[in-house]
Coordinates of C-alpha atoms and ligand atoms in Angstrom, one line a residue:
X1 CA -44.0 -18.9 6.2
X2 CA -43.3 -22.3 8.7
X3 CA -42.9 -22.1 12.1
X4 CA -39.8 -22.8 13.9
X5 CA -39.8 -25.8 15.3
X6 CA -37.4 -25.4 18.4
X7 CA -35.0 -28.0 19.3
X8 CA -34.3 -28.4 22.8
X9 CA -31.4 -31.0 23.4
X10 CA -31.4 -33.2 27.0
X11 CA -28.2 -34.6 26.3
X12 CA -26.3 -33.2 29.5
X13 CA -29.2 -33.8 31.7
X14 CA -31.2 -36.9 30.8
X15 CA -28.6 -38.4 28.1
X16 CA -26.5 -38.3 31.7
X17 CA -29.1 -40.4 33.1
X18 CA -27.7 -43.5 31.2
X19 CA -25.7 -45.5 33.3
X20 CA -22.2 -45.0 32.4
X21 CA -22.5 -41.5 30.7
X22 CA -21.4 -39.4 33.7
X23 CA -19.6 -36.6 31.9
X24 CA -17.1 -33.9 34.2
X25 CA -17.9 -30.3 33.5
X26 CA -15.2 -29.5 31.1
X27 CA -17.2 -32.7 28.9
X28 CA -20.1 -30.8 29.5
X29 CA -18.5 -27.5 28.9
X30 CA -17.2 -29.2 25.4
X31 CA -20.5 -31.1 24.5
X32 CA -22.3 -27.7 24.8
X33 CA -20.2 -25.8 22.7
X34 CA -20.8 -28.3 19.6
X35 CA -24.7 -28.1 20.5
X36 CA -24.0 -23.9 20.1
X37 CA -22.4 -24.9 17.3
X38 CA -25.3 -27.0 16.0
X39 CA -27.9 -23.6 16.7
X40 CA -29.3 -26.1 19.4
X41 CA -32.4 -23.6 21.0
X42 CA -32.0 -24.9 24.4
X43 CA -29.9 -26.8 26.4
X44 CA -30.3 -28.5 29.4
X45 CA -27.3 -28.4 31.6
X46 CA -28.2 -30.5 34.2
X47 CA -29.9 -30.9 37.8
X48 CA -28.4 -27.8 39.9
X49 CA -29.6 -29.5 43.3
X50 CA -28.7 -33.4 42.1
X51 CA -24.6 -32.9 43.2
X52 CA -22.1 -29.9 43.4
X53 CA -21.2 -31.0 40.4
X54 CA -23.3 -31.0 38.8
X55 CA -24.3 -27.2 39.8
X56 CA -21.3 -26.4 39.3
X57 CA -21.5 -27.9 35.1
X58 CA -24.9 -25.9 35.1
X59 CA -23.1 -22.7 35.9
X60 CA -20.0 -23.5 33.7
X61 CA -22.0 -23.9 30.6
X62 CA -24.2 -21.0 31.8
X63 CA -21.0 -19.0 31.8
X64 CA -19.7 -19.9 28.6
X65 CA -22.7 -20.4 26.0
X66 CA -24.0 -17.1 24.4
X67 CA -26.2 -17.7 21.2
X68 CA -28.2 -21.0 23.0
X69 CA -30.6 -20.9 25.9
X70 CA -29.4 -22.3 29.1
X71 CA -31.9 -24.8 31.1
X72 CA -31.6 -26.1 34.6
X73 CA -33.8 -29.0 35.8
X74 CA -35.7 -28.3 39.0
X75 CA -38.1 -30.3 41.1
X76 CA -41.4 -28.5 42.0
X77 CA -39.2 -27.5 45.0
X78 CA -38.3 -24.2 46.4
X79 CA -34.7 -25.6 47.0
X80 CA -34.5 -27.0 43.8
X81 CA -36.0 -24.2 41.9
X82 CA -33.6 -21.6 43.8
X83 CA -30.8 -24.3 43.0
X84 CA -31.3 -24.3 39.3
X85 CA -31.8 -20.2 39.6
X86 CA -28.1 -19.7 41.1
X87 CA -26.7 -21.9 38.2
X88 CA -28.3 -19.9 35.4
X89 CA -26.9 -16.6 37.0
X90 CA -24.5 -16.2 34.2
X91 CA -26.7 -17.2 31.3
X92 CA -27.3 -15.3 28.4
X93 CA -30.4 -16.8 28.4
X94 CA -31.9 -19.1 31.1
X95 CA -34.7 -21.4 31.0
X96 CA -35.9 -23.0 35.0
X97 CA -37.8 -26.5 33.7
X98 CA -39.9 -27.6 36.9
X99 CA -41.6 -30.8 37.1
X100 CA -43.7 -32.8 39.2
X101 CA -45.6 -36.4 38.2
X102 CA -49.0 -36.0 37.2
X103 CA -49.8 -39.8 36.8
X104 CA -52.2 -41.5 39.1
X105 CA -49.4 -44.3 39.9
X106 CA -47.1 -41.3 40.4
X107 CA -49.3 -39.4 42.7
X108 CA -50.3 -42.5 45.3
X109 CA -47.1 -44.0 45.3
X110 CA -44.1 -42.4 44.8
X111 CA -45.4 -38.6 45.4
X112 CA -48.1 -39.9 48.1
X113 CA -49.7 -36.8 47.3
X114 CA -53.5 -36.0 46.4
X115 CA -54.6 -34.6 43.1
X116 CA -55.2 -30.8 45.0
X117 CA -51.8 -31.1 46.3
X118 CA -50.1 -31.5 43.1
X119 CA -51.7 -28.7 41.2
X120 CA -51.0 -26.6 44.2
X121 CA -47.9 -27.4 44.4
X122 CA -46.8 -26.9 40.7
X123 CA -47.9 -23.2 40.5
X124 CA -46.1 -22.7 43.5
X125 CA -42.7 -24.2 42.1
X126 CA -43.4 -22.1 38.7
X127 CA -44.5 -19.2 40.6
X128 CA -41.0 -19.3 42.1
X129 CA -39.2 -19.8 39.0
X130 CA -40.8 -17.1 37.7
X131 CA -38.5 -14.6 40.2
X132 CA -35.5 -15.8 38.4
X133 CA -36.6 -15.4 35.0
X134 CA -39.1 -15.2 32.6
X135 CA -38.5 -18.3 30.4
X136 CA -40.2 -20.8 32.4
X137 CA -41.3 -25.0 31.7
X138 CA -43.6 -27.4 33.5
X139 CA -43.6 -31.2 32.7
X140 CA -46.8 -32.9 34.3
X141 CA -43.9 -35.9 34.6
X142 CA -45.7 -39.4 33.5
X143 CA -47.8 -37.2 31.3
X144 CA -48.0 -40.7 28.6
X145 CA -50.0 -42.3 31.6
X146 CA -52.4 -39.5 33.4
X147 CA -55.5 -38.8 33.0
X148 CA -56.5 -36.1 30.2
X149 CA -59.1 -33.7 32.9
X150 CA -56.5 -33.9 35.2
X151 CA -53.9 -32.5 32.4
X152 CA -55.7 -30.0 31.4
X153 CA -56.4 -28.9 35.0
X154 CA -52.9 -28.8 36.2
X155 CA -51.4 -27.0 33.0
X156 CA -54.2 -24.6 32.8
X157 CA -52.8 -23.5 36.2
X158 CA -49.6 -23.2 35.4
X159 CA -49.7 -21.0 32.4
X160 CA -52.1 -18.7 34.2
X161 CA -49.1 -18.5 36.8
X162 CA -46.4 -17.8 34.1
X163 CA -45.1 -21.0 32.7
X164 CA -44.5 -20.3 29.5
X165 CA -43.6 -23.9 28.0
X166 CA -45.5 -26.8 28.7
X167 CA -43.2 -29.6 27.9
X168 CA -45.3 -33.4 28.0
X169 CA -42.9 -36.4 28.8
X170 CA -43.7 -40.2 27.9
X171 CA -41.2 -40.4 30.8
X172 CA -41.8 -44.8 30.4
X173 CA -41.9 -44.7 27.1
X174 CA -45.5 -46.3 26.9
X175 CA -47.4 -44.6 24.1
X176 CA -47.4 -44.8 20.5
X177 CA -47.7 -42.6 17.7
X178 CA -51.5 -41.8 16.7
X179 CA -52.6 -42.2 20.2
X180 CA -49.7 -39.4 21.5
X181 CA -50.5 -37.3 18.9
X182 CA -54.1 -37.4 19.5
X183 CA -53.4 -36.2 23.3
X184 CA -51.1 -33.3 22.3
X185 CA -53.9 -32.0 19.9
X186 CA -56.5 -32.1 22.9
X187 CA -54.5 -30.6 25.4
X188 CA -54.1 -27.4 23.2
X189 CA -57.6 -27.9 21.5
X190 CA -59.0 -28.1 25.5
X191 CA -56.5 -25.3 27.8
X192 CA -58.3 -22.2 26.8
X193 CA -55.2 -20.7 27.7
X194 CA -53.2 -22.8 25.5
X195 CA -51.9 -20.2 23.1
X196 CA -50.0 -18.6 25.7
X197 CA -47.4 -21.5 26.1
X198 CA -45.2 -23.1 23.7
X199 CA -46.0 -27.0 24.0
X200 CA -43.3 -29.5 24.1
X201 CA -43.2 -33.2 24.1
X202 CA -40.3 -35.1 25.6
X203 CA -40.0 -39.2 24.6
X204 CA -38.8 -42.1 25.6
X205 CA -37.6 -45.0 23.6
X206 CA -39.0 -48.0 25.6
X207 CA -40.9 -49.2 23.0
X208 CA -38.7 -47.6 20.1
X209 CA -41.4 -45.1 19.4
X210 CA -39.4 -42.1 21.0
X211 CA -38.8 -40.7 17.3
X212 CA -42.4 -41.5 16.1
X213 CA -44.3 -40.3 18.6
X214 CA -42.3 -37.2 19.0
X215 CA -43.3 -36.5 15.2
X216 CA -46.8 -37.4 15.8
X217 CA -46.4 -34.9 18.6
X218 CA -45.5 -32.2 16.1
X219 CA -48.0 -33.3 13.5
X220 CA -50.6 -32.3 16.2
X221 CA -49.3 -29.3 17.4
X222 CA -45.7 -29.3 19.6
X223 CA -43.2 -26.7 18.7
X224 CA -40.7 -27.8 20.9
X225 CA -39.2 -31.1 20.8
X226 CA -36.6 -32.5 23.8
X227 CA -34.5 -35.2 22.5
X228 CA -30.4 -36.4 22.7
X229 CA -27.5 -36.7 20.9
X230 CA -27.3 -40.2 19.3
X231 CA -30.2 -41.0 21.6
X232 CA -29.1 -41.0 25.0
X233 CA -30.2 -41.3 27.6
X234 CA -32.3 -43.1 30.9
X235 CA -33.4 -46.8 29.9
X236 CA -33.6 -47.4 26.6
X237 CA -33.1 -43.6 25.9
X238 CA -35.1 -40.1 24.7
X239 CA -35.7 -39.3 20.8
X240 CA -32.8 -38.5 19.0
X241 CA -32.1 -35.8 17.9
X242 CA -30.4 -36.5 14.7
X243 CA -33.4 -38.1 13.4
X244 CA -36.5 -36.0 14.5
X245 CA -34.6 -33.0 13.2
X246 CA -33.7 -34.6 9.7
X247 CA -37.1 -36.4 9.7
X248 CA -38.5 -32.9 9.6
X249 CA -36.4 -31.4 7.3
X250 CA -36.5 -34.4 4.7
X251 CA -40.0 -33.7 4.9
X252 CA -41.0 -30.4 4.8
X253 CA -44.2 -31.9 2.5
X254 CA -45.4 -33.4 5.5
X255 CA -44.7 -30.9 8.2
X256 CA -46.1 -27.1 9.0
X257 CA -42.9 -26.4 10.8
X258 CA -38.6 -26.8 10.5
X259 CA -36.0 -26.6 12.8
X260 CA -32.9 -23.4 12.4
X261 CA -30.1 -26.3 13.3
X262 CA -26.6 -26.6 11.2
X263 CA -27.4 -30.1 10.1
X264 CA -23.8 -30.5 9.2
X265 CA -22.8 -30.1 12.6
X266 CA -24.4 -33.5 13.7
X267 CA -21.8 -35.9 12.5
X268 CA -19.7 -34.0 15.0
X269 CA -21.3 -33.9 17.2
X270 CA -22.3 -37.4 17.5
X271 CA -18.9 -38.7 17.8
X272 CA -17.8 -36.1 20.9
X273 CA -20.8 -37.6 22.6
X274 CA -20.0 -40.9 21.7
X275 CA -15.9 -40.7 22.6
X276 CA -16.9 -38.7 26.0
X277 CA -19.9 -41.3 27.3
X278 CA -17.8 -44.7 26.0
X279 CA -21.6 -45.2 24.0
X280 CA -20.7 -46.6 20.6
X281 CA -23.3 -45.9 17.7
X282 CA -24.4 -48.8 15.9
X283 CA -23.3 -49.2 12.2
X284 CA -27.2 -49.2 11.1
X285 CA -28.2 -46.4 12.9
X286 CA -30.0 -44.1 10.9
X287 CA -28.0 -40.9 10.2
X288 CA -24.5 -41.3 12.4
X289 CA -24.1 -44.6 12.3
X290 CA -21.0 -46.0 9.6
X291 CA -23.4 -47.0 7.5
X292 CA -26.4 -44.5 6.8
X293 CA -25.3 -43.7 3.9
X294 CA -22.8 -47.0 2.4
X295 CA -24.9 -48.7 -0.7
X296 CA -23.6 -52.2 -0.5
X297 CA -25.8 -54.1 -3.1
X298 CA -24.9 -54.1 -6.8
X299 CA -28.3 -52.6 -7.5
X300 CA -28.0 -49.7 -5.5
X301 CA -25.0 -48.7 -6.3
X302 CA -25.8 -48.6 -9.6
X303 CA -28.9 -46.8 -9.0
X304 CA -26.8 -43.6 -6.9
X305 CA -23.9 -43.4 -9.9
X306 CA -26.6 -42.9 -12.5
X307 CA -28.5 -40.4 -10.6
X308 CA -27.6 -40.5 -6.4
X309 CA -31.5 -39.6 -5.4
X310 CA -32.3 -43.2 -6.9
X311 CA -31.7 -44.5 -3.3
X312 CA -30.6 -41.1 -1.0
X313 CA -33.1 -39.1 0.3
X314 CA -30.1 -36.8 2.0
X315 CA -27.2 -35.8 2.0
X316 CA -24.3 -37.4 3.6
X317 CA -22.4 -34.4 3.8
X318 CA -25.3 -32.5 4.4
X319 CA -25.4 -33.8 8.4
X320 CA -21.8 -33.6 8.2
X321 CA -20.0 -36.7 7.1
X322 CA -17.0 -35.3 5.7
X323 CA -15.5 -36.5 2.5
X324 CA -12.8 -37.3 5.0
X325 CA -10.0 -36.5 2.2
X326 CA -6.3 -37.4 2.6
X327 CA -5.4 -33.4 3.2
X328 CA -2.1 -33.2 4.7
X329 CA 1.5 -35.4 5.2
X330 CA 4.6 -35.6 6.7
X331 CA 6.0 -32.6 4.3
X332 CA 2.9 -30.6 5.3
X333 CA 3.8 -27.3 7.2
X334 CA 2.0 -24.9 9.9
X335 CA -0.2 -23.2 7.5
X336 CA -1.4 -25.9 5.8
X337 CA -2.4 -27.4 9.4
X338 CA -3.4 -24.4 10.7
X339 CA -5.6 -23.5 7.2
X340 CA -7.3 -27.6 7.4
X341 CA -8.2 -27.0 11.4
X342 CA -9.9 -24.0 10.3
X343 CA -12.1 -25.1 7.8
X344 CA -13.0 -28.1 10.3
X345 CA -14.1 -25.2 12.5
X346 CA -11.2 -25.8 15.0
X347 CA -9.9 -22.9 16.4
X348 CA -7.0 -22.1 19.1
X349 CA -7.3 -19.3 21.7
X350 CA -3.2 -19.1 22.0
X351 CA -0.5 -19.3 19.1
X352 CA 1.5 -22.1 21.6
X353 CA -1.6 -24.4 21.6
X354 CA -1.0 -24.5 17.8
X355 CA 2.0 -24.9 18.0
X356 CA 1.5 -27.9 20.5
X357 CA -1.0 -29.3 17.9
X358 CA 1.5 -28.9 15.6
X359 CA 3.8 -31.1 17.2
X360 CA 1.5 -34.1 17.4
X361 CA 0.4 -33.6 13.8
X362 CA 4.1 -33.8 12.7
X363 CA 5.0 -36.7 15.2
X364 CA 1.6 -38.2 13.8
X365 CA 2.8 -38.0 10.4
X366 CA 6.1 -39.7 10.9
X367 CA 4.1 -42.8 11.9
X368 CA 0.7 -42.8 9.4
X369 CA 1.9 -40.8 5.9
X370 CA -1.6 -39.9 5.5
X371 CA -3.5 -37.7 7.4
X372 CA -7.5 -36.9 7.1
X373 CA -9.8 -34.9 8.3
X374 CA -10.6 -37.6 11.3
X375 CA -7.1 -37.9 12.5
X376 CA -6.9 -34.5 12.8
X377 CA -10.1 -33.8 15.2
X378 CA -9.2 -36.9 17.3
X379 CA -5.5 -35.1 17.9
X380 CA -6.8 -32.1 19.0
X381 CA -9.2 -34.0 20.9
X382 CA -7.0 -35.9 22.3
X383 CA -4.6 -33.2 23.4
X384 CA -7.3 -31.4 25.2
X385 CA -7.9 -34.7 26.7
X386 CA -4.2 -34.9 28.1
X387 CA -4.4 -31.5 29.2
X388 CA -7.4 -32.1 31.3
X389 CA -5.7 -34.5 33.4
X390 CA -4.8 -33.1 36.4
X391 CA -2.9 -35.5 38.5
X392 CA -1.5 -38.4 36.2
X393 CA 0.2 -38.7 33.0
X394 CA 1.9 -40.8 30.6
X395 CA 5.6 -40.7 30.0
X396 CA 6.7 -43.6 29.1
X397 CA 5.7 -46.9 28.0
X398 CA 7.5 -50.2 27.0
X399 CA 5.4 -53.1 26.4
X400 CA 6.7 -57.2 25.0
X401 CA 4.4 -59.4 23.6
X402 CA 6.3 -62.2 22.3
X403 CA 4.5 -66.0 21.6
X404 CA 4.3 -68.3 23.9
X405 CA 6.0 -65.8 26.2
X406 CA 3.6 -64.0 29.1
X407 CA 3.6 -60.1 28.1
X408 CA 4.9 -57.7 30.4
X409 CA 4.5 -53.8 30.8
X410 CA 7.3 -51.4 32.0
X411 CA 5.7 -47.8 32.3
X412 CA 6.8 -44.6 33.5
X413 CA 3.7 -42.3 35.1
X414 CA 3.9 -38.9 36.4
X415 CA 1.9 -37.9 39.4
X416 CA 1.6 -34.9 40.9
X417 CA 5.0 -33.9 39.6
X418 CA 6.9 -37.2 40.9
X419 CA 8.5 -40.0 38.2
X420 CA 7.2 -43.1 39.3
X421 CA 8.1 -46.3 37.4
X422 CA 5.7 -49.6 37.4
X423 CA 6.3 -53.1 36.2
X424 CA 3.5 -56.2 35.2
X425 CA 2.8 -59.1 33.6
X426 CA -0.6 -59.6 31.9
X427 CA -3.1 -61.5 30.5
X428 CA -2.7 -59.8 27.7
X429 CA -0.5 -56.0 26.4
X430 CA -3.1 -54.0 27.5
X431 CA -3.4 -56.0 30.8
X432 CA -0.1 -55.8 31.7
X433 CA -0.3 -52.1 30.6
X434 CA -3.0 -51.7 33.0
X435 CA -1.6 -53.2 36.0
X436 CA 1.7 -51.8 35.4
X437 CA -0.1 -48.2 36.0
X438 CA -2.2 -49.7 39.0
X439 CA 1.3 -50.9 40.5
X440 CA 1.8 -47.3 40.9
X441 CA -1.6 -45.7 41.4
X442 CA -3.3 -48.5 43.2
X443 CA -6.9 -46.4 42.3
X444 CA -8.9 -49.8 44.0
X445 CA -11.2 -49.2 40.5
X446 CA -13.0 -51.9 39.0
X447 CA -12.6 -52.0 34.7
X448 CA -16.4 -51.9 33.6
X449 CA -15.9 -50.8 30.2
X450 CA -13.0 -51.2 27.5
X451 CA -13.6 -50.7 23.9
X452 CA -11.4 -49.6 21.0
X453 CA -12.4 -48.7 17.5
X454 CA -10.1 -47.3 14.4
X455 CA -10.9 -43.7 13.3
X456 CA -10.1 -44.1 9.9
X457 CA -9.4 -47.2 7.7
X458 CA -6.1 -49.4 7.2
X459 CA -3.8 -51.2 9.8
X460 CA -1.6 -47.6 10.0
X461 CA -5.4 -46.3 11.3
X462 CA -5.0 -44.5 15.4
X463 CA -7.0 -46.0 17.7
X464 CA -9.7 -44.6 20.0
X465 CA -9.8 -46.3 23.2
X466 CA -12.3 -45.4 26.3
X467 CA -12.3 -46.8 29.4
X468 CA -14.7 -47.3 32.5
X469 CA -14.0 -47.5 35.9
X470 CA -15.8 -47.4 38.6
X471 CA -15.2 -46.8 41.9
X472 CA -17.9 -46.5 45.2
X473 CA -20.4 -45.9 42.8
X474 CA -19.0 -43.1 41.1
X475 CA -18.2 -43.9 37.4
X476 CA -15.8 -42.4 35.0
X477 CA -15.2 -42.4 31.0
X478 CA -11.5 -42.1 29.7
X479 CA -10.1 -41.6 26.5
X480 CA -7.2 -41.9 24.6
X481 CA -6.5 -42.1 20.7
X482 CA -2.8 -43.5 18.7
X483 CA -1.5 -45.0 16.3
X484 CA -0.4 -47.9 19.0
X485 CA -3.8 -49.7 20.1
X486 CA -1.9 -50.1 23.7
X487 CA -0.6 -46.4 24.1
X488 CA -4.3 -45.2 23.4
X489 CA -5.6 -47.9 26.0
X490 CA -3.0 -46.9 28.4
X491 CA -3.6 -43.3 27.7
X492 CA -7.1 -44.1 27.9
X493 CA -7.2 -45.8 31.6
X494 CA -4.8 -42.5 32.6
X495 CA -7.3 -40.3 31.6
X496 CA -10.1 -42.0 33.7
X497 CA -7.7 -42.3 36.6
X498 CA -7.5 -38.9 36.6
X499 CA -10.9 -38.5 36.4
X500 CA -12.0 -41.0 39.5
X501 CA -9.0 -38.6 41.7
X502 CA -11.3 -35.8 40.8
X503 CA -13.5 -34.5 43.6
X504 CA -16.5 -33.4 40.8
X505 CA -17.7 -37.0 39.8
X506 CA -21.3 -37.9 40.6
X507 CA -22.6 -41.5 41.8
X508 CA -25.4 -40.6 39.1
X509 CA -27.3 -37.5 38.4
X510 CA -30.8 -38.6 39.4
X511 CA -31.7 -38.3 42.5
Ligands
LIG1 O1 -39.0 -38.3 31.4 C1 -39.4 -37.5 32.1 O2 -40.4 -37.2 32.8 C2 -38.2 -36.6 32.1 C3 -39.0 -35.0 33.3 C4 -38.1 -34.8 33.9 C5 -38.8 -34.3 31.7 O3 -37.0 -36.4 32.3
LIG2 ZN1 -37.1 -37.8 30.7

């Protein structure tokens, strides 16, 4: 019987610390539901003391997620721990993750504390967290640059105090695989009460070694890996969930453990996170990149056609690449639409929502004759994005673009219930549309990112647009999809404006 490898996803916390990747409460809930569906064991939903927005997001995730443990991060301070405990009150299963730095440089330069004081504060924090839950994780921050004897001392003390998960972070991504594996083995062997806790690792990717270090740790006794979808995270990111999970699953001949994840949910989750954060996935990214299962060379194609194992170590469908078959068209009925959505795992709470989605589907089918699975996913996501727009909605847009003429846009928006018109010229049709919107809204925000992706192939494909806006240090991402990329762009811009106008967006998640 192989051991269980616990997957702790920190996309909503460390992932959100990527500059520009901030997410709203609703977006966090959407991602948390996708993680729960993937059967992720622990979802770190945020850092409740960081802001009111983060507190509410952790609370919202704790209230909706039933099958995964929901975790909140807290420094080793009473006020942080109390706030995390409060945010997790509604959770079926809640965990408090508390941390304090243990490396000489962090203790001296950042904390200005002696090693004795650090041990005392760590123990106090764990005891306080135990008053809220019996599921307490402790991290000696910058463990990868801490002294082994001191790490052993702190960890033994916090396990005695009640911590049942000990997470070893390579906070600055400094370690290399063999050495990191030896560190984990040494800790487990030397700490007398190590059998009372699960050892976990949390690796950053500054040297491109986060996944390799995590796997080396697993080979040496770690039984929890902290990771993120698409490897999102502070600086160069964290270990990528999809790579860790598939390496362990594919090489069961080497690993003495496995996860209980539904790996077919990996690609949908990757797309969701990429769409919400506006961080594209590079085409050659392992597992979730567009080319991850594409064979270009003739020799490879020939081999795969004869026997797929010649060049394929995993099956694309096992990680959720759908065959993306043409499913529906203009003449498809409501029942066929509902059935295919159900097969894709999309259900509606109310009949009116299905009716609205079906009306959108009919509109799309008028413009695009072959509707693929990816079109359906985009259509449903676009509908939920529009439903979240609280202040501004697009009513109409007319753009003129002609050789030798300056592009020109006329837009009608509904702003808090009132219809308003705007008009502007611009350097291109998208620029003109954004400027026309701004003649009405005057948001004062700066455009930081504008990106367009085609959802399927072909010139009639829907374009999926991400717009990132910044105002007074607050960064938001907006999305929109349409077969007309100028309209998709306007929808994305309007979605971002709604978020800028909402109250709960934070400057930056980390304190
Ligand atoms: O990288 C790190 O050290 C962290 C800790 C809070 C676990 O993110
Ligand atoms: Zn981290």
